[in-house]
PDB file of C-alpha atoms in Angstrom:
ATOM      1  CA  UNK A   1     -19.839 -28.995  -3.908  1.00 63.00           C
ATOM      2  CA  UNK A   2     -17.997 -26.020  -3.522  1.00 75.00           C
ATOM      3  CA  UNK A   3     -19.195 -24.443   0.572  1.00 86.00           C
ATOM      4  CA  UNK A   4     -20.261 -21.131  -0.968  1.00 92.00           C
ATOM      5  CA  UNK A   5     -21.655 -20.502  -4.589  1.00 92.00           C
ATOM      6  CA  UNK A   6     -21.585 -17.370  -6.272  1.00 93.00           C
ATOM      7  CA  UNK A   7     -22.282 -16.102  -9.401  1.00 87.00           C
ATOM      8  CA  UNK A   8     -19.025 -14.451 -10.927  1.00 83.00           C
ATOM      9  CA  UNK A   9     -21.154 -12.265 -13.526  1.00 85.00           C
ATOM     10  CA  UNK A  10     -19.751  -9.757 -14.706  1.00 92.00           C
ATOM     11  CA  UNK A  11     -22.783  -7.823 -13.871  1.00 95.00           C
ATOM     12  CA  UNK A  12     -23.116  -4.396 -15.689  1.00 96.00           C
ATOM     13  CA  UNK A  13     -26.723  -1.501 -14.390  1.00 97.00           C
ATOM     14  CA  UNK A  14     -27.351   1.857 -15.650  1.00 97.00           C
ATOM     15  CA  UNK A  15     -27.293   3.960 -12.899  1.00 98.00           C
ATOM     16  CA  UNK A  16     -29.594   4.582  -9.880  1.00 97.00           C
ATOM     17  CA  UNK A  17     -31.084   0.895 -10.727  1.00 97.00           C
ATOM     18  CA  UNK A  18     -30.820  -1.577  -8.158  1.00 97.00           C
ATOM     19  CA  UNK A  19     -28.713  -4.093  -7.670  1.00 97.00           C
ATOM     20  CA  UNK A  20     -29.225  -8.067  -5.918  1.00 96.00           C
ATOM     21  CA  UNK A  21     -26.340 -10.369  -5.508  1.00 97.00           C
ATOM     22  CA  UNK A  22     -26.536 -13.919  -4.146  1.00 96.00           C
ATOM     23  CA  UNK A  23     -25.134 -16.240  -2.456  1.00 96.00           C
ATOM     24  CA  UNK A  24     -26.289 -20.241  -1.108  1.00 96.00           C
ATOM     25  CA  UNK A  25     -24.960 -22.190   0.591  1.00 95.00           C
ATOM     26  CA  UNK A  26     -24.740 -25.872   2.282  1.00 93.00           C
ATOM     27  CA  UNK A  27     -23.740 -25.704   5.040  1.00 89.00           C
ATOM     28  CA  UNK A  28     -26.461 -25.379   8.429  1.00 88.00           C
ATOM     29  CA  UNK A  29     -23.564 -24.131  11.125  1.00 86.00           C
ATOM     30  CA  UNK A  30     -23.356 -20.696   9.206  1.00 88.00           C
ATOM     31  CA  UNK A  31     -24.042 -18.476  11.815  1.00 86.00           C
ATOM     32  CA  UNK A  32     -22.062 -14.577  10.453  1.00 87.00           C
ATOM     33  CA  UNK A  33     -22.817 -13.652   6.790  1.00 92.00           C
ATOM     34  CA  UNK A  34     -20.875 -11.147   5.247  1.00 92.00           C
ATOM     35  CA  UNK A  35     -20.793  -8.607   2.567  1.00 95.00           C
ATOM     36  CA  UNK A  36     -17.126  -7.037   1.295  1.00 94.00           C
ATOM     37  CA  UNK A  37     -16.754  -5.423  -1.695  1.00 95.00           C
ATOM     38  CA  UNK A  38     -13.439  -5.158  -3.240  1.00 93.00           C
ATOM     39  CA  UNK A  39     -11.852  -2.625  -5.955  1.00 93.00           C
ATOM     40  CA  UNK A  40      -9.487  -2.981  -7.725  1.00 87.00           C
ATOM     41  CA  UNK A  41      -6.006  -3.884  -6.364  1.00 84.00           C
ATOM     42  CA  UNK A  42      -7.387  -3.271  -3.547  1.00 88.00           C
ATOM     43  CA  UNK A  43      -8.473  -5.563  -0.105  1.00 90.00           C
ATOM     44  CA  UNK A  44     -11.884  -6.314   0.663  1.00 92.00           C
ATOM     45  CA  UNK A  45     -13.627  -3.719   3.050  1.00 92.00           C
ATOM     46  CA  UNK A  46     -16.098  -5.020   4.897  1.00 90.00           C
ATOM     47  CA  UNK A  47     -19.838  -3.544   4.098  1.00 92.00           C
ATOM     48  CA  UNK A  48     -22.883  -5.311   6.438  1.00 90.00           C
ATOM     49  CA  UNK A  49     -22.677  -7.967   7.937  1.00 88.00           C
ATOM     50  CA  UNK A  50     -25.331 -10.221   9.762  1.00 88.00           C
ATOM     51  CA  UNK A  51     -26.148 -13.043  12.463  1.00 83.00           C
ATOM     52  CA  UNK A  52     -29.895 -13.562  11.299  1.00 80.00           C
ATOM     53  CA  UNK A  53     -32.165 -14.453   9.329  1.00 86.00           C
ATOM     54  CA  UNK A  54     -33.809 -11.456   8.027  1.00 88.00           C
ATOM     55  CA  UNK A  55     -32.945  -8.011   6.979  1.00 91.00           C
ATOM     56  CA  UNK A  56     -30.161  -5.471   7.447  1.00 93.00           C
ATOM     57  CA  UNK A  57     -30.057  -2.439   6.017  1.00 95.00           C
ATOM     58  CA  UNK A  58     -27.297  -0.078   6.494  1.00 94.00           C
ATOM     59  CA  UNK A  59     -28.472   3.325   3.991  1.00 96.00           C
ATOM     60  CA  UNK A  60     -28.790   1.620   0.474  1.00 97.00           C
ATOM     61  CA  UNK A  61     -27.654  -0.976   1.208  1.00 97.00           C
ATOM     62  CA  UNK A  62     -30.042  -3.934   2.942  1.00 96.00           C
ATOM     63  CA  UNK A  63     -28.594  -7.283   3.458  1.00 96.00           C
ATOM     64  CA  UNK A  64     -31.108 -10.662   3.686  1.00 96.00           C
ATOM     65  CA  UNK A  65     -30.482 -13.884   5.385  1.00 95.00           C
ATOM     66  CA  UNK A  66     -32.606 -16.483   4.412  1.00 94.00           C
ATOM     67  CA  UNK A  67     -31.416 -19.790   6.292  1.00 92.00           C
ATOM     68  CA  UNK A  68     -34.365 -21.926   5.477  1.00 93.00           C
ATOM     69  CA  UNK A  69     -33.373 -21.560   2.275  1.00 94.00           C
ATOM     70  CA  UNK A  70     -29.489 -21.225   2.370  1.00 94.00           C
ATOM     71  CA  UNK A  71     -29.931 -18.280   0.530  1.00 95.00           C
ATOM     72  CA  UNK A  72     -28.234 -15.459   1.053  1.00 96.00           C
ATOM     73  CA  UNK A  73     -28.730 -11.126  -0.566  1.00 97.00           C
ATOM     74  CA  UNK A  74     -27.562  -8.101  -1.251  1.00 97.00           C
ATOM     75  CA  UNK A  75     -29.543  -5.303  -2.152  1.00 97.00           C
ATOM     76  CA  UNK A  76     -27.817  -2.091  -2.980  1.00 97.00           C
ATOM     77  CA  UNK A  77     -30.715   0.830  -4.085  1.00 97.00           C
ATOM     78  CA  UNK A  78     -29.961   3.603  -6.084  1.00 97.00           C
ATOM     79  CA  UNK A  79     -26.430   2.571  -7.811  1.00 98.00           C
ATOM     80  CA  UNK A  80     -24.383   4.700  -8.059  1.00 97.00           C
ATOM     81  CA  UNK A  81     -20.724   4.027  -9.840  1.00 97.00           C
ATOM     82  CA  UNK A  82     -19.158   4.358  -6.803  1.00 96.00           C
ATOM     83  CA  UNK A  83     -21.143   1.281  -6.568  1.00 97.00           C
ATOM     84  CA  UNK A  84     -18.013  -0.332  -9.358  1.00 97.00           C
ATOM     85  CA  UNK A  85     -16.920  -3.281  -7.505  1.00 96.00           C
ATOM     86  CA  UNK A  86     -16.222  -7.354  -6.682  1.00 94.00           C
ATOM     87  CA  UNK A  87     -18.768  -8.015  -3.717  1.00 96.00           C
ATOM     88  CA  UNK A  88     -18.011 -11.116  -1.698  1.00 95.00           C
ATOM     89  CA  UNK A  89     -19.762 -12.250   0.197  1.00 95.00           C
ATOM     90  CA  UNK A  90     -18.272 -14.440   2.920  1.00 92.00           C
ATOM     91  CA  UNK A  91     -19.449 -16.721   5.916  1.00 90.00           C
ATOM     92  CA  UNK A  92     -18.215 -18.347   8.834  1.00 85.00           C
ATOM     93  CA  UNK A  93     -20.221 -21.123  11.548  1.00 80.00           C
ATOM     94  CA  UNK A  94     -20.538 -20.237  14.906  1.00 63.00           C
ATOM     95  CA  UNK A  95     -18.791 -23.361  17.122  1.00 56.00           C
ATOM     96  CA  UNK A  96     -15.353 -23.679  15.200  1.00 52.00           C
ATOM     97  CA  UNK A  97     -14.985 -20.356  15.111  1.00 53.00           C
ATOM     98  CA  UNK A  98     -11.949 -19.256  13.218  1.00 65.00           C
ATOM     99  CA  UNK A  99     -12.275 -19.930   9.466  1.00 76.00           C
ATOM    100  CA  UNK A 100     -14.314 -17.459   6.998  1.00 83.00           C
ATOM    101  CA  UNK A 101     -15.726 -19.337   3.134  1.00 88.00           C
ATOM    102  CA  UNK A 102     -15.903 -16.580   0.542  1.00 89.00           C
ATOM    103  CA  UNK A 103     -18.018 -16.510  -2.908  1.00 91.00           C
ATOM    104  CA  UNK A 104     -16.010 -15.682  -5.384  1.00 89.00           C
ATOM    105  CA  UNK A 105     -17.471 -12.510  -6.298  1.00 92.00           C
ATOM    106  CA  UNK A 106     -19.422 -11.021  -8.074  1.00 94.00           C
ATOM    107  CA  UNK A 107     -18.410  -8.182 -10.759  1.00 94.00           C
ATOM    108  CA  UNK A 108     -20.422  -5.243 -10.999  1.00 96.00           C
ATOM    109  CA  UNK A 109     -19.979  -2.733 -13.327  1.00 97.00           C
ATOM    110  CA  UNK A 110     -23.442   0.615 -12.857  1.00 97.00           C
ATOM    111  CA  UNK A 111     -23.004   2.622 -16.061  1.00 97.00           C
ATOM    112  CA  UNK A 112     -23.243   6.996 -15.293  1.00 96.00           C
TER     113      UNK A 112
ATOM    114  CA  UNK B   1     -15.429  -0.101  11.294  1.00 65.00           C
ATOM    115  CA  UNK B   2     -11.916  -1.434  12.271  1.00 79.00           C
ATOM    116  CA  UNK B   3      -9.045  -0.984  10.779  1.00 88.00           C
ATOM    117  CA  UNK B   4      -6.046  -3.125   9.895  1.00 92.00           C
ATOM    118  CA  UNK B   5      -2.892  -1.445   7.819  1.00 94.00           C
ATOM    119  CA  UNK B   6      -1.241  -3.823   6.615  1.00 96.00           C
ATOM    120  CA  UNK B   7       2.852  -3.087   5.264  1.00 96.00           C
ATOM    121  CA  UNK B   8       3.757  -2.434   2.154  1.00 96.00           C
ATOM    122  CA  UNK B   9       0.973  -2.004  -0.893  1.00 94.00           C
ATOM    123  CA  UNK B  10       4.454  -2.793  -3.608  1.00 95.00           C
ATOM    124  CA  UNK B  11       6.787  -5.256  -3.122  1.00 97.00           C
ATOM    125  CA  UNK B  12       9.088  -5.669  -6.417  1.00 96.00           C
ATOM    126  CA  UNK B  13      11.828  -8.321  -5.746  1.00 96.00           C
ATOM    127  CA  UNK B  14      14.935 -10.012  -7.540  1.00 96.00           C
ATOM    128  CA  UNK B  15      13.978 -14.080  -7.972  1.00 97.00           C
ATOM    129  CA  UNK B  16      15.502 -15.982  -4.363  1.00 96.00           C
ATOM    130  CA  UNK B  17      15.263 -13.154  -2.366  1.00 97.00           C
ATOM    131  CA  UNK B  18      13.077 -13.018   0.733  1.00 97.00           C
ATOM    132  CA  UNK B  19       9.970 -10.675   1.560  1.00 97.00           C
ATOM    133  CA  UNK B  20       8.164  -8.919   4.633  1.00 97.00           C
ATOM    134  CA  UNK B  21       5.136  -8.331   5.150  1.00 97.00           C
ATOM    135  CA  UNK B  22       4.157  -6.843   8.482  1.00 97.00           C
ATOM    136  CA  UNK B  23      -0.601  -6.908   9.173  1.00 96.00           C
ATOM    137  CA  UNK B  24      -1.414  -4.958  12.127  1.00 95.00           C
ATOM    138  CA  UNK B  25      -4.430  -4.473  13.639  1.00 92.00           C
ATOM    139  CA  UNK B  26      -4.940  -0.804  14.638  1.00 92.00           C
ATOM    140  CA  UNK B  27      -7.416  -0.247  17.067  1.00 87.00           C
ATOM    141  CA  UNK B  28      -8.579  -3.838  18.547  1.00 87.00           C
ATOM    142  CA  UNK B  29      -6.437  -7.334  19.700  1.00 87.00           C
ATOM    143  CA  UNK B  30      -6.804  -9.375  16.911  1.00 86.00           C
ATOM    144  CA  UNK B  31      -6.597 -13.068  18.084  1.00 84.00           C
ATOM    145  CA  UNK B  32      -6.799 -14.206  14.451  1.00 87.00           C
ATOM    146  CA  UNK B  33      -5.138 -13.304  11.311  1.00 91.00           C
ATOM    147  CA  UNK B  34      -5.645 -15.594   7.899  1.00 92.00           C
ATOM    148  CA  UNK B  35      -2.866 -14.491   5.403  1.00 95.00           C
ATOM    149  CA  UNK B  36      -4.261 -15.160   1.691  1.00 94.00           C
ATOM    150  CA  UNK B  37      -3.166 -14.799  -1.601  1.00 94.00           C
ATOM    151  CA  UNK B  38      -5.985 -13.734  -4.691  1.00 90.00           C
ATOM    152  CA  UNK B  39      -4.880 -14.028  -8.098  1.00 84.00           C
ATOM    153  CA  UNK B  40      -6.293 -11.423 -11.330  1.00 79.00           C
ATOM    154  CA  UNK B  41     -10.418 -11.836 -10.959  1.00 74.00           C
ATOM    155  CA  UNK B  42      -9.617 -14.632  -8.506  1.00 78.00           C
ATOM    156  CA  UNK B  43     -11.461 -14.309  -5.208  1.00 80.00           C
ATOM    157  CA  UNK B  44     -10.023 -15.162  -1.803  1.00 87.00           C
ATOM    158  CA  UNK B  45      -7.555 -17.790  -1.167  1.00 90.00           C
ATOM    159  CA  UNK B  46      -7.108 -18.887   2.725  1.00 90.00           C
ATOM    160  CA  UNK B  47      -3.246 -19.604   2.936  1.00 94.00           C
ATOM    161  CA  UNK B  48      -2.496 -20.201   6.636  1.00 93.00           C
ATOM    162  CA  UNK B  49      -4.171 -19.145   9.968  1.00 90.00           C
ATOM    163  CA  UNK B  50      -2.065 -17.523  12.309  1.00 89.00           C
ATOM    164  CA  UNK B  51      -3.658 -17.660  16.186  1.00 84.00           C
ATOM    165  CA  UNK B  52      -0.985 -15.046  18.436  1.00 81.00           C
ATOM    166  CA  UNK B  53       1.289 -17.302  19.517  1.00 80.00           C
ATOM    167  CA  UNK B  54       1.640 -20.801  19.037  1.00 83.00           C
ATOM    168  CA  UNK B  55       2.453 -22.328  15.177  1.00 86.00           C
ATOM    169  CA  UNK B  56      -0.091 -20.916  12.141  1.00 91.00           C
ATOM    170  CA  UNK B  57      -2.220 -24.001  10.595  1.00 91.00           C
ATOM    171  CA  UNK B  58      -1.966 -24.036   6.916  1.00 94.00           C
ATOM    172  CA  UNK B  59      -3.954 -24.580   4.424  1.00 92.00           C
ATOM    173  CA  UNK B  60      -3.629 -28.409   2.287  1.00 92.00           C
ATOM    174  CA  UNK B  61      -1.055 -26.942  -0.166  1.00 93.00           C
ATOM    175  CA  UNK B  62       0.678 -24.040   0.874  1.00 94.00           C
ATOM    176  CA  UNK B  63       4.420 -24.859   1.429  1.00 94.00           C
ATOM    177  CA  UNK B  64       4.697 -23.717   5.034  1.00 92.00           C
ATOM    178  CA  UNK B  65       8.881 -23.767   4.402  1.00 94.00           C
ATOM    179  CA  UNK B  66       8.592 -20.790   1.734  1.00 96.00           C
ATOM    180  CA  UNK B  67       5.814 -18.656   3.686  1.00 97.00           C
ATOM    181  CA  UNK B  68       6.845 -17.947   6.813  1.00 96.00           C
ATOM    182  CA  UNK B  69       4.216 -16.999   9.330  1.00 94.00           C
ATOM    183  CA  UNK B  70       4.833 -15.328  13.203  1.00 91.00           C
ATOM    184  CA  UNK B  71       2.446 -14.162  14.283  1.00 88.00           C
ATOM    185  CA  UNK B  72       3.757 -11.710  17.502  1.00 84.00           C
ATOM    186  CA  UNK B  73       1.707 -10.683  19.318  1.00 89.00           C
ATOM    187  CA  UNK B  74      -2.213  -9.762  19.265  1.00 89.00           C
ATOM    188  CA  UNK B  75      -1.723  -6.827  17.146  1.00 91.00           C
ATOM    189  CA  UNK B  76       0.762  -8.171  14.293  1.00 93.00           C
ATOM    190  CA  UNK B  77       1.306 -10.504  12.073  1.00 94.00           C
ATOM    191  CA  UNK B  78       3.846 -11.030   9.410  1.00 95.00           C
ATOM    192  CA  UNK B  79       3.660 -13.610   5.725  1.00 97.00           C
ATOM    193  CA  UNK B  80       7.767 -13.940   4.885  1.00 97.00           C
ATOM    194  CA  UNK B  81       8.685 -15.242   1.063  1.00 97.00           C
ATOM    195  CA  UNK B  82      11.396 -16.841   1.568  1.00 96.00           C
ATOM    196  CA  UNK B  83      13.365 -17.686  -2.005  1.00 96.00           C
ATOM    197  CA  UNK B  84      10.647 -15.587  -3.720  1.00 96.00           C
ATOM    198  CA  UNK B  85      10.386 -17.417  -7.024  1.00 96.00           C
ATOM    199  CA  UNK B  86       7.886 -15.297 -10.267  1.00 95.00           C
ATOM    200  CA  UNK B  87       5.766 -17.749  -9.309  1.00 94.00           C
ATOM    201  CA  UNK B  88       4.981 -16.173  -6.251  1.00 95.00           C
ATOM    202  CA  UNK B  89       3.862 -13.009  -8.040  1.00 95.00           C
ATOM    203  CA  UNK B  90       0.459 -12.454  -6.520  1.00 94.00           C
ATOM    204  CA  UNK B  91      -1.500 -10.106  -3.947  1.00 94.00           C
ATOM    205  CA  UNK B  92      -1.317 -10.991  -0.589  1.00 96.00           C
ATOM    206  CA  UNK B  93      -4.032  -9.807   2.012  1.00 95.00           C
ATOM    207  CA  UNK B  94      -3.762  -9.898   5.924  1.00 95.00           C
ATOM    208  CA  UNK B  95      -7.193 -10.174   7.639  1.00 92.00           C
ATOM    209  CA  UNK B  96      -7.988 -10.236  11.307  1.00 91.00           C
ATOM    210  CA  UNK B  97     -10.216 -11.336  13.592  1.00 85.00           C
ATOM    211  CA  UNK B  98     -11.200  -9.344  17.400  1.00 78.00           C
ATOM    212  CA  UNK B  99     -12.303 -11.103  20.367  1.00 70.00           C
ATOM    213  CA  UNK B 100     -14.782 -10.934  19.787  1.00 70.00           C
ATOM    214  CA  UNK B 101     -14.597 -13.581  17.376  1.00 60.00           C
ATOM    215  CA  UNK B 102     -16.910 -12.383  14.362  1.00 69.00           C
ATOM    216  CA  UNK B 103     -16.771 -10.557  11.213  1.00 75.00           C
ATOM    217  CA  UNK B 104     -12.963 -10.419  10.170  1.00 82.00           C
ATOM    218  CA  UNK B 105     -11.494  -6.776   8.668  1.00 88.00           C
ATOM    219  CA  UNK B 106      -9.221  -6.974   5.331  1.00 92.00           C
ATOM    220  CA  UNK B 107      -6.159  -5.357   4.980  1.00 93.00           C
ATOM    221  CA  UNK B 108      -4.787  -3.623   1.972  1.00 92.00           C
ATOM    222  CA  UNK B 109      -3.261  -6.098   0.196  1.00 94.00           C
ATOM    223  CA  UNK B 110       0.508  -5.670  -0.912  1.00 95.00           C
ATOM    224  CA  UNK B 111       1.375  -7.202  -4.736  1.00 95.00           C
ATOM    225  CA  UNK B 112       4.377  -9.038  -4.896  1.00 96.00           C
ATOM    226  CA  UNK B 113       5.843  -8.780  -8.148  1.00 96.00           C
ATOM    227  CA  UNK B 114       9.332 -10.825  -7.847  1.00 96.00           C
ATOM    228  CA  UNK B 115      11.279 -10.522 -11.578  1.00 96.00           C
TER     229      UNK B 115
END
């Protein structure tokens, strides 16, 4: 079983839709949770990070963490064509510190 | 967010030559830098983790003599692909983590093509 599971998609939605991206994990030691956006042929860009259960909002993006279910989500409201990218979730344990564990990424296309 | 600069963004080299890729943290001190390889439409594959002033820790299956990593300072790490072969053609990405040990920031990536 992989440490982090993420549906690779592809996911295609119309402009203005609400997008829900999800990851599940198996290691209860994970404490930091991050979402990255990666455009084609570019390095990943950090979108949001959180280290507690609950919601964190930043503009059109909301990150949600449910540690009891080992489940994290990224919601994108009023999706735009410029949101078309691959979204990667990443996690990191608090104690060992170093290694990040990534999901495989979900490819999202927002259709104008 | 913090800025990580990776150079070059694209390089084409002949088979058998060596290529050096630089990764710099521009506005923070990176105690740890990570080097990843990414194949088309796949996730990041961790190659090695480097801590400033010490030897890099390589993941299983990654040849340390082929992928030389040097983390000489808190703002610079280099990856040298030695005796490159066409199968080494890939997208290489570095990331750096600051002293607070929370999130990591990525470079822009380097597209290596070995001909």
